[in-house]
């Protein structure tokens, strides 16, 4: 089936055979304070930390997280886990340049004021009202509450660096 | 199983029950010329265009793309397709503010020079040498070729706005 909007300039008629097995694996964001970010992504949003790679000479570390379906088995052994992790979509890579956590004020740019570019990441949830009520209880800062503005079916919360995290429903809205 | 690096400050012992069903659904990037971006993401990388939403009064359009496993059935009907799309990881949202394609020069910031923040997206591939050979044939610009620098197992290509797209292997390297 071809959808009407798929017949527009630029859109390939079908994925090239050479791209079979390609996976949109991850998105990388730089973070000021890795402890604050790990807390936000694991405790507030439910991500699991799948890998950490330290580059002490270059003074940075990489952290890879994912929101896994309940019961997902993480392969044992570093090599098996890393190959598996490279093959799944929806991984979040956080880069921590050592020492940024000691700087005053914000270190990174969220992309939503000049110069603009990156806009946000998005987490979809089964019950958006319950999710936002919980974010309220956890005192998570908002860019846009569910009830604000014209779009009542989505919210934007902010991570510790101020990056926007859109919250949408992944179930049919009643 | 708990991995050693998971026992560090900030990391929740396990995902909170309230986050069951949460999905890291998408990443949003603003693009200058949607035709050039659709061509790059569908023809070069194999993404499929899953949805388009136009906001003529506000002068912008949203495009949602994903790299789907071969044979994935896209649900028919706008409502069914949108609920399905909200529930899968690895969606790329491109925002086109109408008219930016007529501006001279780059419009958006890739996040990798000051002010920094967002770093890159990453596509993993089964055969990284074949993938990079094909990118050469297609004259895709590189930020870092496979053979450049110390990290010979990854490359960075650039999309039409200059956003970095990391290319890694998702199969065991011989």
Tab-separated table of C-alpha atoms in Angstrom, chain A residues 1 3 5-6 8-12 14-16 18-30 34-36 38-40 42-53 55 57-58 60 63-65 67-68 70 74-78 81-83 86-93 95 97 107-127 131 134-135 150-151 153 163-164 166 168-173, chain B residues 1 3 5-6 8-12 14-16 18-30 34-36 38-40 42-53 55 57-58 60 63-65 67-68 70 74-78 81-83 86-93 95 97 107-127 131 134-135 150-151 153 163-164 166 168-173:
chain	number	residue	atom	x	y	z
A	1	UNK	CA	0.000	0.000	0.000
A	3	UNK	CA	-0.066	6.330	1.217
A	5	UNK	CA	1.818	11.611	1.008
A	6	UNK	CA	4.442	9.004	0.081
A	8	UNK	CA	5.953	13.348	-3.281
A	9	UNK	CA	9.288	14.636	-4.516
A	10	UNK	CA	12.219	13.129	-2.682
A	11	UNK	CA	10.525	10.004	-1.343
A	12	UNK	CA	12.022	6.754	-2.653
A	14	UNK	CA	10.677	1.683	-1.654
A	15	UNK	CA	13.676	1.165	0.616
A	16	UNK	CA	16.759	0.210	-1.429
A	18	UNK	CA	21.173	-2.332	0.122
A	19	UNK	CA	19.613	-0.808	3.277
A	20	UNK	CA	18.097	-4.079	4.508
A	21	UNK	CA	19.062	-4.534	8.143
A	22	UNK	CA	19.711	-0.825	8.729
A	23	UNK	CA	18.472	0.252	12.182
A	24	UNK	CA	17.946	3.781	13.540
A	25	UNK	CA	19.869	2.856	16.662
A	26	UNK	CA	20.422	5.933	18.795
A	27	UNK	CA	20.368	9.655	19.429
A	28	UNK	CA	23.226	11.358	21.276
A	29	UNK	CA	22.868	14.280	23.676
A	30	UNK	CA	25.622	15.915	25.731
A	34	UNK	CA	25.637	12.538	34.423
A	35	UNK	CA	24.291	11.596	37.862
A	36	UNK	CA	21.346	13.962	37.449
A	38	UNK	CA	20.906	9.003	34.905
A	39	UNK	CA	18.470	9.704	37.737
A	40	UNK	CA	16.044	11.451	35.378
A	42	UNK	CA	16.067	5.779	34.848
A	43	UNK	CA	13.908	6.844	37.811
A	44	UNK	CA	11.510	9.248	36.100
A	45	UNK	CA	11.248	7.701	32.618
A	46	UNK	CA	12.174	4.044	33.205
A	47	UNK	CA	15.203	3.748	30.932
A	48	UNK	CA	17.795	1.063	31.744
A	49	UNK	CA	21.532	1.710	31.563
A	50	UNK	CA	22.947	-0.788	29.049
A	51	UNK	CA	26.543	0.292	28.599
A	52	UNK	CA	29.174	2.730	29.783
A	53	UNK	CA	32.388	3.516	27.944
A	55	UNK	CA	37.738	7.550	27.688
A	57	UNK	CA	42.597	10.334	28.324
A	58	UNK	CA	40.068	12.340	26.345
A	60	UNK	CA	34.705	11.911	28.543
A	63	UNK	CA	26.316	6.122	28.600
A	64	UNK	CA	23.806	4.103	26.579
A	65	UNK	CA	20.240	3.708	27.808
A	67	UNK	CA	13.389	1.834	27.390
A	68	UNK	CA	12.982	-1.927	27.068
A	70	UNK	CA	9.033	-5.554	30.240
A	74	UNK	CA	19.805	-8.307	28.274
A	75	UNK	CA	22.535	-10.596	26.883
A	76	UNK	CA	25.328	-11.422	29.314
A	77	UNK	CA	28.892	-10.606	28.398
A	78	UNK	CA	30.126	-7.295	27.070
A	81	UNK	CA	25.435	-7.154	24.896
A	82	UNK	CA	27.055	-4.555	22.654
A	83	UNK	CA	26.188	-6.345	19.415
A	86	UNK	CA	23.673	-1.947	18.256
A	87	UNK	CA	20.833	-3.838	16.600
A	88	UNK	CA	17.879	-2.360	18.462
A	89	UNK	CA	16.172	0.979	17.829
A	90	UNK	CA	15.436	3.510	20.563
A	91	UNK	CA	18.781	3.794	22.347
A	92	UNK	CA	19.715	7.100	23.997
A	93	UNK	CA	23.419	7.940	24.195
A	95	UNK	CA	27.936	12.053	26.509
A	97	UNK	CA	32.542	15.584	29.291
A	107	UNK	CA	26.343	24.068	29.904
A	108	UNK	CA	24.423	22.832	26.857
A	109	UNK	CA	21.967	24.303	24.361
A	110	UNK	CA	18.544	22.681	23.928
A	111	UNK	CA	18.250	23.609	20.240
A	112	UNK	CA	14.944	25.450	20.564
A	113	UNK	CA	16.245	29.029	20.583
A	114	UNK	CA	18.727	30.500	18.113
A	115	UNK	CA	20.706	28.802	16.749
A	116	UNK	CA	17.967	26.211	16.351
A	117	UNK	CA	18.302	22.658	15.047
A	118	UNK	CA	17.536	19.622	17.179
A	119	UNK	CA	14.095	19.993	18.749
A	120	UNK	CA	13.241	17.224	21.193
A	121	UNK	CA	13.075	13.542	21.954
A	122	UNK	CA	9.705	11.892	22.607
A	123	UNK	CA	8.555	9.173	24.981
A	124	UNK	CA	5.144	7.636	24.340
A	125	UNK	CA	3.126	6.264	27.242
A	126	UNK	CA	0.044	4.056	27.638
A	127	UNK	CA	-1.822	6.446	29.982
A	131	UNK	CA	2.058	9.721	33.448
A	134	UNK	CA	3.203	11.208	38.263
A	135	UNK	CA	5.550	13.805	36.711
A	150	UNK	CA	-4.312	24.092	21.973
A	151	UNK	CA	-2.763	20.631	21.856
A	153	UNK	CA	-3.076	15.460	23.896
A	163	UNK	CA	16.313	19.265	26.630
A	164	UNK	CA	12.641	18.925	25.752
A	166	UNK	CA	7.678	15.254	24.427
A	168	UNK	CA	2.445	11.446	23.814
A	169	UNK	CA	-0.033	8.576	24.092
A	170	UNK	CA	0.672	5.229	22.445
A	171	UNK	CA	-2.857	3.928	22.974
A	172	UNK	CA	-6.103	4.990	21.278
A	173	UNK	CA	-7.436	8.111	23.005
B	1	UNK	CA	21.665	-9.665	36.365
B	3	UNK	CA	26.042	-5.024	35.437
B	5	UNK	CA	28.276	0.096	35.964
B	6	UNK	CA	24.570	-0.051	36.811
B	8	UNK	CA	26.353	3.962	40.392
B	9	UNK	CA	24.791	7.119	41.759
B	10	UNK	CA	21.645	8.124	39.937
B	11	UNK	CA	20.768	4.760	38.401
B	12	UNK	CA	17.419	3.356	39.576
B	14	UNK	CA	14.954	-1.193	38.271
B	15	UNK	CA	12.457	0.594	36.049
B	16	UNK	CA	9.524	1.912	38.105
B	18	UNK	CA	4.594	3.152	36.510
B	19	UNK	CA	6.844	3.358	33.416
B	20	UNK	CA	5.731	0.006	31.988
B	21	UNK	CA	4.802	0.514	28.355
B	22	UNK	CA	6.874	3.688	27.950
B	23	UNK	CA	8.576	3.807	24.538
B	24	UNK	CA	11.407	6.085	23.349
B	25	UNK	CA	9.431	6.890	20.229
B	26	UNK	CA	11.189	9.612	18.275
B	27	UNK	CA	13.781	12.318	17.826
B	28	UNK	CA	12.896	15.601	16.141
B	29	UNK	CA	15.206	17.608	13.883
B	30	UNK	CA	14.362	20.784	11.970
B	34	UNK	CA	12.215	18.792	3.100
B	35	UNK	CA	12.629	17.356	-0.410
B	36	UNK	CA	16.391	17.042	0.073
B	38	UNK	CA	13.251	13.004	2.350
B	39	UNK	CA	15.574	11.989	-0.482
B	40	UNK	CA	18.492	11.482	1.900
B	42	UNK	CA	14.569	7.345	2.151
B	43	UNK	CA	16.930	6.802	-0.803
B	44	UNK	CA	20.294	6.810	0.982
B	45	UNK	CA	19.357	5.333	4.366
B	46	UNK	CA	16.194	3.334	3.623
B	47	UNK	CA	13.743	5.083	5.939
B	48	UNK	CA	10.026	4.936	5.051
B	49	UNK	CA	7.747	7.947	5.341
B	50	UNK	CA	4.955	6.981	7.750
B	51	UNK	CA	3.064	10.197	8.325
B	52	UNK	CA	2.837	13.835	7.314
B	53	UNK	CA	0.996	16.514	9.245
B	55	UNK	CA	-0.152	23.090	9.821
B	57	UNK	CA	-1.778	28.480	9.444
B	58	UNK	CA	1.403	28.107	11.468
B	60	UNK	CA	5.069	24.238	9.149
B	63	UNK	CA	7.212	14.286	8.611
B	64	UNK	CA	7.628	11.004	10.466
B	65	UNK	CA	9.981	8.330	9.146
B	67	UNK	CA	13.680	2.262	9.349
B	68	UNK	CA	11.391	-0.757	9.461
B	70	UNK	CA	11.851	-5.956	6.046
B	74	UNK	CA	2.097	-0.670	8.072
B	75	UNK	CA	-1.475	-0.552	9.397
B	76	UNK	CA	-4.033	0.870	6.981
B	77	UNK	CA	-6.103	3.848	8.023
B	78	UNK	CA	-4.761	7.052	9.534
B	81	UNK	CA	-1.294	3.831	11.614
B	82	UNK	CA	-0.747	6.719	14.011
B	83	UNK	CA	-1.407	4.649	17.139
B	86	UNK	CA	3.403	6.067	18.464
B	87	UNK	CA	4.143	2.664	19.967
B	88	UNK	CA	7.338	1.819	18.123
B	89	UNK	CA	10.863	3.057	18.893
B	90	UNK	CA	13.194	4.542	16.308
B	91	UNK	CA	10.981	7.124	14.590
B	92	UNK	CA	12.596	10.248	13.118
B	93	UNK	CA	10.485	13.405	13.046
B	95	UNK	CA	10.058	19.601	11.029
B	97	UNK	CA	9.161	25.469	8.536
B	107	UNK	CA	19.524	27.411	8.238
B	108	UNK	CA	19.993	25.053	11.180
B	109	UNK	CA	22.737	24.313	13.693
B	110	UNK	CA	24.099	20.771	13.967
B	111	UNK	CA	24.875	21.044	17.692
B	112	UNK	CA	28.566	20.152	17.389
B	113	UNK	CA	30.056	23.655	17.580
B	114	UNK	CA	29.208	26.286	20.173
B	115	UNK	CA	26.588	26.340	21.490
B	116	UNK	CA	26.805	22.550	21.698
B	117	UNK	CA	24.092	20.144	22.841
B	118	UNK	CA	22.614	17.506	20.533
B	119	UNK	CA	25.411	15.506	18.906
B	120	UNK	CA	24.178	13.038	16.319
B	121	UNK	CA	21.807	10.281	15.356
B	122	UNK	CA	23.145	6.809	14.553
B	123	UNK	CA	22.168	4.170	12.026
B	124	UNK	CA	23.593	0.687	12.514
B	125	UNK	CA	24.188	-1.557	9.520
B	126	UNK	CA	24.931	-5.259	8.930
B	127	UNK	CA	27.980	-4.672	6.678
B	131	UNK	CA	27.470	0.552	3.470
B	134	UNK	CA	27.747	2.647	-1.226
B	135	UNK	CA	27.790	6.077	0.489
B	150	UNK	CA	41.694	6.064	15.557
B	151	UNK	CA	38.197	4.592	15.517
B	153	UNK	CA	34.912	0.719	13.204
B	163	UNK	CA	23.455	16.881	11.048
B	164	UNK	CA	25.878	14.082	11.833
B	166	UNK	CA	26.955	7.958	12.869
B	168	UNK	CA	28.156	1.578	13.179
B	169	UNK	CA	28.013	-2.197	12.711
B	170	UNK	CA	25.167	-4.220	14.204
B	171	UNK	CA	26.857	-7.556	13.540
B	172	UNK	CA	29.916	-9.090	15.212
B	173	UNK	CA	33.079	-7.683	13.614
